[in-house]
CSV table of C-alpha atoms and ligand atoms in Angstrom, one decimal:
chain,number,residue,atom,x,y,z
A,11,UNK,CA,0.0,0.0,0.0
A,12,UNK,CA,1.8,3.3,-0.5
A,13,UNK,CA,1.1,6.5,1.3
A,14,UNK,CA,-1.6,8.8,-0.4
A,15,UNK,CA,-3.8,5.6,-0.3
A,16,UNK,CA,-3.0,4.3,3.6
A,17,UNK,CA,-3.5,8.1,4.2
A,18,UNK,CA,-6.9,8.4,2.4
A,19,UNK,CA,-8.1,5.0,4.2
A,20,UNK,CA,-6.5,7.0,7.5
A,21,UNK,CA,-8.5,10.1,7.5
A,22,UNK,CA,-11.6,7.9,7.0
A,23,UNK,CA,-11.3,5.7,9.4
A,24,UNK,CA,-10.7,8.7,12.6
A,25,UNK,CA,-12.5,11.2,10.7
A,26,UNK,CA,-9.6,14.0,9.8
A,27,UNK,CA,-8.8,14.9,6.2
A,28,UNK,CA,-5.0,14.3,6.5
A,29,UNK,CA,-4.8,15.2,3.0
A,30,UNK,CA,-5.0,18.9,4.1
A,31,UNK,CA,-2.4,19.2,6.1
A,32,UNK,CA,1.4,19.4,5.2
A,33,UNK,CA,2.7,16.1,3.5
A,34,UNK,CA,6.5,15.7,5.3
A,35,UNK,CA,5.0,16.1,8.5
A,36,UNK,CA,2.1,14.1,8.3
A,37,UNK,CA,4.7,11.5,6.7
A,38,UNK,CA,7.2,11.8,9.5
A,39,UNK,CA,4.8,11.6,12.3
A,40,UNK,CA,3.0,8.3,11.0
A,41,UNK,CA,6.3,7.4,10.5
A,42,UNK,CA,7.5,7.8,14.5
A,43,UNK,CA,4.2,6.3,16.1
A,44,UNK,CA,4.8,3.4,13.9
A,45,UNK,CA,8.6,3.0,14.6
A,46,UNK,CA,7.1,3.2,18.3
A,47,UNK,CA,4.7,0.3,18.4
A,48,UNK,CA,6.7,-1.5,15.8
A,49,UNK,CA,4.9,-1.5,13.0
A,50,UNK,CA,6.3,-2.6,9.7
A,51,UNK,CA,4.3,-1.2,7.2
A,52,UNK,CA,1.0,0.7,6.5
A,53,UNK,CA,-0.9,-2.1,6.1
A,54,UNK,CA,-0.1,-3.2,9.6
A,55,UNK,CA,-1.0,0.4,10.9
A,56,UNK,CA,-4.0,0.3,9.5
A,57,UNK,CA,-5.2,-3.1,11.0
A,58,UNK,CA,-4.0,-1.8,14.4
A,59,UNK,CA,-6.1,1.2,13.7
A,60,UNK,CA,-9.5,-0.7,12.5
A,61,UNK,CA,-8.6,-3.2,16.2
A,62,UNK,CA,-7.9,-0.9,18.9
A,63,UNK,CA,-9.8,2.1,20.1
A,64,UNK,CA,-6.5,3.5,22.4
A,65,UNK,CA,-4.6,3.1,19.1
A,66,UNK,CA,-7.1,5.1,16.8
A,67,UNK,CA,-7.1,7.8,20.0
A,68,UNK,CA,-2.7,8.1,20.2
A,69,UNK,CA,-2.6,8.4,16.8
A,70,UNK,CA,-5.2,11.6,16.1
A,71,UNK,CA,-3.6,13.3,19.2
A,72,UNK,CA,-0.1,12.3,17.8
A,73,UNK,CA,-1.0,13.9,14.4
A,74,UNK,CA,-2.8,16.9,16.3
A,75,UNK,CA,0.2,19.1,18.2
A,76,UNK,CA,-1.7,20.3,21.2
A,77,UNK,CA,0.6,22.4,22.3
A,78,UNK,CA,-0.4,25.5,24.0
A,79,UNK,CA,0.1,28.2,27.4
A,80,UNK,CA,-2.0,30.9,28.8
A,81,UNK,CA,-1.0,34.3,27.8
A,82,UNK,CA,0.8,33.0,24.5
A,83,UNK,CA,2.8,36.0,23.1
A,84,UNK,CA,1.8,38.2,25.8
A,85,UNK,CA,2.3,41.5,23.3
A,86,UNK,CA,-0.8,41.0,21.5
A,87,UNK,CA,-2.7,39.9,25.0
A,88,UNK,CA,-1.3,43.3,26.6
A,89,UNK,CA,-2.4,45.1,22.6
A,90,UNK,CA,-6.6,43.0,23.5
A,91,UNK,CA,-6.4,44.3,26.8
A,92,UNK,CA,-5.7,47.3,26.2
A,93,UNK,CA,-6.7,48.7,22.9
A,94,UNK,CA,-9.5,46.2,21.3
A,95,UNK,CA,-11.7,44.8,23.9
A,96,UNK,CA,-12.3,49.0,25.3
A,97,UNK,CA,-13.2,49.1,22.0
A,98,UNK,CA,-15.1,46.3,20.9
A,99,UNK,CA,-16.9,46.6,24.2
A,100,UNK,CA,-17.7,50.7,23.5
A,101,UNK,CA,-19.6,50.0,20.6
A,102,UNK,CA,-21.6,47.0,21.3
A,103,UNK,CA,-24.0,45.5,24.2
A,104,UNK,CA,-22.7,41.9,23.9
A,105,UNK,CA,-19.6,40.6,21.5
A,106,UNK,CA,-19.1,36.9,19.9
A,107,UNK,CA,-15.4,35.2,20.9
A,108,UNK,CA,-14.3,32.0,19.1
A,109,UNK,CA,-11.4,30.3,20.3
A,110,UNK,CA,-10.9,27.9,16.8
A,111,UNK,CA,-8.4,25.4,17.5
A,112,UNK,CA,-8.4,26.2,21.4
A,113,UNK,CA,-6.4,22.9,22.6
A,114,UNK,CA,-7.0,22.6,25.9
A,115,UNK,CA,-7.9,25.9,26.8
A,116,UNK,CA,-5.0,28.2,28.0
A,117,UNK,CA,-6.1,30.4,24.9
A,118,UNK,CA,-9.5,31.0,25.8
A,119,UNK,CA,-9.3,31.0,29.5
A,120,UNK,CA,-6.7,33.6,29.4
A,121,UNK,CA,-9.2,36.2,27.7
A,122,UNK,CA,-11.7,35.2,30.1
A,123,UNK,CA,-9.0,36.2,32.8
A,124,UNK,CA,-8.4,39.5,30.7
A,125,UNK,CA,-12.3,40.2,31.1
A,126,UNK,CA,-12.6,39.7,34.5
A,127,UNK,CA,-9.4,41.9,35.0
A,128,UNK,CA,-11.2,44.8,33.0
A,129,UNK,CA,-14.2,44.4,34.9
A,130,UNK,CA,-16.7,43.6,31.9
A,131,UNK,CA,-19.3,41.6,33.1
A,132,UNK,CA,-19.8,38.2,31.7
A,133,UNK,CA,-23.4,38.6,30.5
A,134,UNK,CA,-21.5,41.1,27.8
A,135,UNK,CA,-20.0,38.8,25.9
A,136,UNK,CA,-20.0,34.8,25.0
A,137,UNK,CA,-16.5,32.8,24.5
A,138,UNK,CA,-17.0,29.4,22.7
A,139,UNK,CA,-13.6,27.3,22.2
A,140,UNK,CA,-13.1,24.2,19.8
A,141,UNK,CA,-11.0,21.7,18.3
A,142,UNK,CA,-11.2,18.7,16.6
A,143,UNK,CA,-9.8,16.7,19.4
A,144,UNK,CA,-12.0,15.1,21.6
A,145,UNK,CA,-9.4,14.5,24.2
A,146,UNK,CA,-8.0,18.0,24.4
A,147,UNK,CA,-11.4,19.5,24.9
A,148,UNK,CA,-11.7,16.7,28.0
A,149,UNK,CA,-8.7,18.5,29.3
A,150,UNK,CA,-9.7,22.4,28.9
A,151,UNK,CA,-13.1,21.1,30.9
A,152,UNK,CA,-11.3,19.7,33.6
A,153,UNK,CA,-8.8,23.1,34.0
A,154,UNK,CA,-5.9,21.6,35.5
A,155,UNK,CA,-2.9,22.9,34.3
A,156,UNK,CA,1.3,21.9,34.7
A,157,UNK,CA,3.6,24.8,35.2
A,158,UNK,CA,5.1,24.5,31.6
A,159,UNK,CA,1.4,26.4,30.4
A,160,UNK,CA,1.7,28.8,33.0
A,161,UNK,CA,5.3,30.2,32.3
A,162,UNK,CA,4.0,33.4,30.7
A,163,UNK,CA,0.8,33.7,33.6
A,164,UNK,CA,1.9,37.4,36.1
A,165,UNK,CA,2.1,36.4,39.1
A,166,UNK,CA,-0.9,38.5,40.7
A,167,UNK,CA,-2.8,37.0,38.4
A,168,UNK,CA,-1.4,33.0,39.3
A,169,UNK,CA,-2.2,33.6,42.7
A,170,UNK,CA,-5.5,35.3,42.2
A,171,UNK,CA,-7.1,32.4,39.3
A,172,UNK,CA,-5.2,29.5,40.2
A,173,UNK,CA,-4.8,26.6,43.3
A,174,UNK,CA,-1.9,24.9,43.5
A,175,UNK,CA,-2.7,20.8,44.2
A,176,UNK,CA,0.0,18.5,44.0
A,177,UNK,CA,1.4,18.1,40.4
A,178,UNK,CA,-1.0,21.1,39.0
A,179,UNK,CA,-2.4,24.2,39.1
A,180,UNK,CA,-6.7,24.2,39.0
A,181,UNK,CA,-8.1,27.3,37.5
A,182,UNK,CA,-10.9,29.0,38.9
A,183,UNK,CA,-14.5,27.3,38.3
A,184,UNK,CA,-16.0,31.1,38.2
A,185,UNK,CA,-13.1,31.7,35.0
A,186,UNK,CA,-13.8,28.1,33.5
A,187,UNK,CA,-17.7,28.8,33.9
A,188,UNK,CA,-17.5,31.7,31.2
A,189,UNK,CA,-16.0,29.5,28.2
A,190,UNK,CA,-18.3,26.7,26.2
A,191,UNK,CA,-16.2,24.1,24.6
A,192,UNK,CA,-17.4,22.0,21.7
A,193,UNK,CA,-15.5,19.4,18.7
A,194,UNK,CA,-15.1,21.9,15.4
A,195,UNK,CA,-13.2,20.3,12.7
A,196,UNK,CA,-11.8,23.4,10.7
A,197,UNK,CA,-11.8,21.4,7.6
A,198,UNK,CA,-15.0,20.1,7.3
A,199,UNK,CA,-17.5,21.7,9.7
A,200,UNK,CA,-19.6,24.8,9.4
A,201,UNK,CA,-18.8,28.3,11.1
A,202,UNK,CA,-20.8,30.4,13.6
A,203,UNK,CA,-21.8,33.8,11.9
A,204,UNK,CA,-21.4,37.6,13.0
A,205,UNK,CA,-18.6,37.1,15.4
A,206,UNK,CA,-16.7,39.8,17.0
A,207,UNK,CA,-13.4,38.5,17.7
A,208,UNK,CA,-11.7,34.9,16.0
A,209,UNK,CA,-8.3,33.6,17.5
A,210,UNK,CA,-7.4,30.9,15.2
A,211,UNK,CA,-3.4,30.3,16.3
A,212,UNK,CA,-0.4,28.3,15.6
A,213,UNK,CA,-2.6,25.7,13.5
A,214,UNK,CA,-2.2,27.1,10.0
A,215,UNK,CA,1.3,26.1,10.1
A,216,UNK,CA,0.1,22.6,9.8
A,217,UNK,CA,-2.4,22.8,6.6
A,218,UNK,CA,-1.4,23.2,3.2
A,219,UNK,CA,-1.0,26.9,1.7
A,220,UNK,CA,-4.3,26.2,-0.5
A,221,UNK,CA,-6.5,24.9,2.2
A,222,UNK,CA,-5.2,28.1,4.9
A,223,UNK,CA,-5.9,30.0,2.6
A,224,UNK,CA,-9.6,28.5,2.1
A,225,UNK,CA,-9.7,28.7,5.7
A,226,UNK,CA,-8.9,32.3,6.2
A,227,UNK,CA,-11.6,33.2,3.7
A,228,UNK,CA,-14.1,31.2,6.1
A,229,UNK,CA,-13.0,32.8,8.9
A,230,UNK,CA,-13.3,36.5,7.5
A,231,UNK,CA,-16.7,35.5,6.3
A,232,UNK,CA,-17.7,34.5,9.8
A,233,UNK,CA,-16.7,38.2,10.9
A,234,UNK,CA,-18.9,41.1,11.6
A,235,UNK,CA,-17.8,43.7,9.6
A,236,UNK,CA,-15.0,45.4,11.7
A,237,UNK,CA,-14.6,42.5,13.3
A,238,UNK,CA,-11.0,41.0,14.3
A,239,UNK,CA,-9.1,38.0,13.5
A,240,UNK,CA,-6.3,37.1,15.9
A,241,UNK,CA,-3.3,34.6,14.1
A,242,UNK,CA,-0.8,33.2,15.6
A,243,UNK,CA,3.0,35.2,15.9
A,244,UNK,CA,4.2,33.1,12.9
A,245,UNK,CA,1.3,33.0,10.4
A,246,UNK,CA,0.7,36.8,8.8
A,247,UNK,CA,-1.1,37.1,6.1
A,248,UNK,CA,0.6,38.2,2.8
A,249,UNK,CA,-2.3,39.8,1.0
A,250,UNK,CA,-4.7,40.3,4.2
A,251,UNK,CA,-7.0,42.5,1.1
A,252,UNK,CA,-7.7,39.4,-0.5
A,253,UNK,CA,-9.7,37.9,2.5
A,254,UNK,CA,-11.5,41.3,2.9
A,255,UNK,CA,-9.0,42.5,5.6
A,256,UNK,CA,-6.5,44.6,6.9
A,257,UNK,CA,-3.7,44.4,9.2
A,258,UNK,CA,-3.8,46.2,11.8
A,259,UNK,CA,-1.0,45.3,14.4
A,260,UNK,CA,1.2,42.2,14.7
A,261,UNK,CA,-0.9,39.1,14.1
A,262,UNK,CA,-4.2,40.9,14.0
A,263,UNK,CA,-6.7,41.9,11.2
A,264,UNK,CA,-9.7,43.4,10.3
A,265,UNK,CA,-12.5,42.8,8.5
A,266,UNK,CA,-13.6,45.8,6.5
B,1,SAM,C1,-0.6,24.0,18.5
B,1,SAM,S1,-2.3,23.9,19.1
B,1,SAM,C2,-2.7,25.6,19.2
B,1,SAM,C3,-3.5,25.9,20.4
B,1,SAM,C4,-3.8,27.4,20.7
B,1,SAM,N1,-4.6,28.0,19.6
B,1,SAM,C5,-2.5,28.2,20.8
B,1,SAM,O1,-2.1,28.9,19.9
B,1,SAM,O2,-1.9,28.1,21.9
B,1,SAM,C6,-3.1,23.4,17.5
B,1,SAM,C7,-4.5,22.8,17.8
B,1,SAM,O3,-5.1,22.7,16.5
B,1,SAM,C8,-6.0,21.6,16.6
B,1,SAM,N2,-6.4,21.2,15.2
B,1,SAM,C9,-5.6,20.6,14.3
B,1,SAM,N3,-6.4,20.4,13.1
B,1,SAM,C10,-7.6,20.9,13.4
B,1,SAM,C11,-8.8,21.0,12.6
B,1,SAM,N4,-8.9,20.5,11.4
B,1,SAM,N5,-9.9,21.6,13.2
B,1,SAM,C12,-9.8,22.1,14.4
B,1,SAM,N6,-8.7,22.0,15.2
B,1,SAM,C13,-7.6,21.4,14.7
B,1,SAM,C14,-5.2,20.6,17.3
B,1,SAM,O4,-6.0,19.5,17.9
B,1,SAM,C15,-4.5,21.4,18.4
B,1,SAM,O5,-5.2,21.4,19.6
């Protein structure tokens, strides 16, 4: 069996359009969870993944890098704080946040720990997170976190959100009430409409430059007009105009 047909049998079988993403990484990775549980070829990789449900699990979290922290590039959390969200909240009653590709949370609990910090009260605006993962959206429900996600976190604000327990750090139920998380695959699902603010970071790096760019447009079509979509530090946009928006500092755009 060679690779573009073990991959398209693959992204049937656990439901992810591999196809999309970049080729030498998808390679490579299928490569190194098959070196690991010694597996000789594709054929035998795909029996182990049509015979065991803990296999078919390792292997979409092994192809899905979950990595994330709270406060991620803390410029352009400091530029939210600061700039956007006084604006954003100025000229509306109630604002639409989507977390796309949220991981296990750091990225949409930290704005709901911005919020709090500014004083806007929750029944202002509504933050939904998702991800295709099912096991990464366990996680962000259960807000536990190690200290390698919570590097970046002041340390006012550590003591004042989170409870240190043995090997972990839980974040506050009252913060982890104000977030809805839900599966979203990026590829394949429909968006939410009218939305005020999008973060959709470090997750382009992964697709192909045709489908991120199919992406973006869905993204700036889910936008109000005016609204903002919030990359991540490594993935600007070229020709921002030809999704119907501008840059307008670091990794953030507008719709116009
Ligand atoms: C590196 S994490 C980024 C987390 C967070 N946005 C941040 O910047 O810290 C990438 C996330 O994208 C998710 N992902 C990958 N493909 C996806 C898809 N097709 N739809 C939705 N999420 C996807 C992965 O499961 C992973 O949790």
């Amino acid at each position: 069996m060679d690779f573009l047909e073990f991959q398209n049998k693959v992204s049937n079988k656990i439901n992810v359009d591999l196809s999309s993403y970049k080729r030498n990484r998808v390679e490579r990775r299928i490569n190194n969870l098959m070196k690991k549980h010694n597996l000789s070829d594709y054929r035998s990789c795909l029996e182990k993944l049509n015979t065991s449900h803990d296999f078919q699990e390792e292997f979409l979290e092994h192809m899905t890098i979950n990595t994330s922290e709270f406060y991620r590039n803390p410029k352009n959390y400091e530029y939210l704080q600061d700039k956007l969200f006084p604006e954003l909240f100025a000229n509306k009653s109630k604002i639409k946040i989507w977390s796309a590709a949220s991981s296990n949370g750091c990225e949409a609990y930290t704005l709901a720990i911005i919020l709090n910090e500014l004083g806007i009260d929750p029944s202002k605006y509504q933050i939904k997170a998702t991800d295709i993962d099912p096991a990464i959206l366990q996680e962000a429900r259960a807000g536990k976190y190690k200290e390698n996600s919570l590097k970046k976190v002041p340390e006012k604000v550590l003591n004042k959100y989170f409870t240190k327990k043995d090997d972990y750090y839980q974040l506050d139920r009252k913060i982890m009430s104000r977030v809805q998380f839900g599966r979203l695959d990026l590829l394949k699902d429909r968006y939410d409409t009218n939305i005020d603010l999008i973060l959709c970071r470090n997750v382009f790096i992964y697709f192909t430059k045709e489908i991120k760019d199919q992406l973006t447009k869905k993204l700036s079509n889910s936008l109000v007009n005016g609204g903002i979509l919030f990359l991540g530090n490594t993935e600007y946009l070229l020709k921002p105009e030809e999704f119907n928006l501008n840059k307008i500092y670091n990794s953030f755009y507008r719709r116009k």
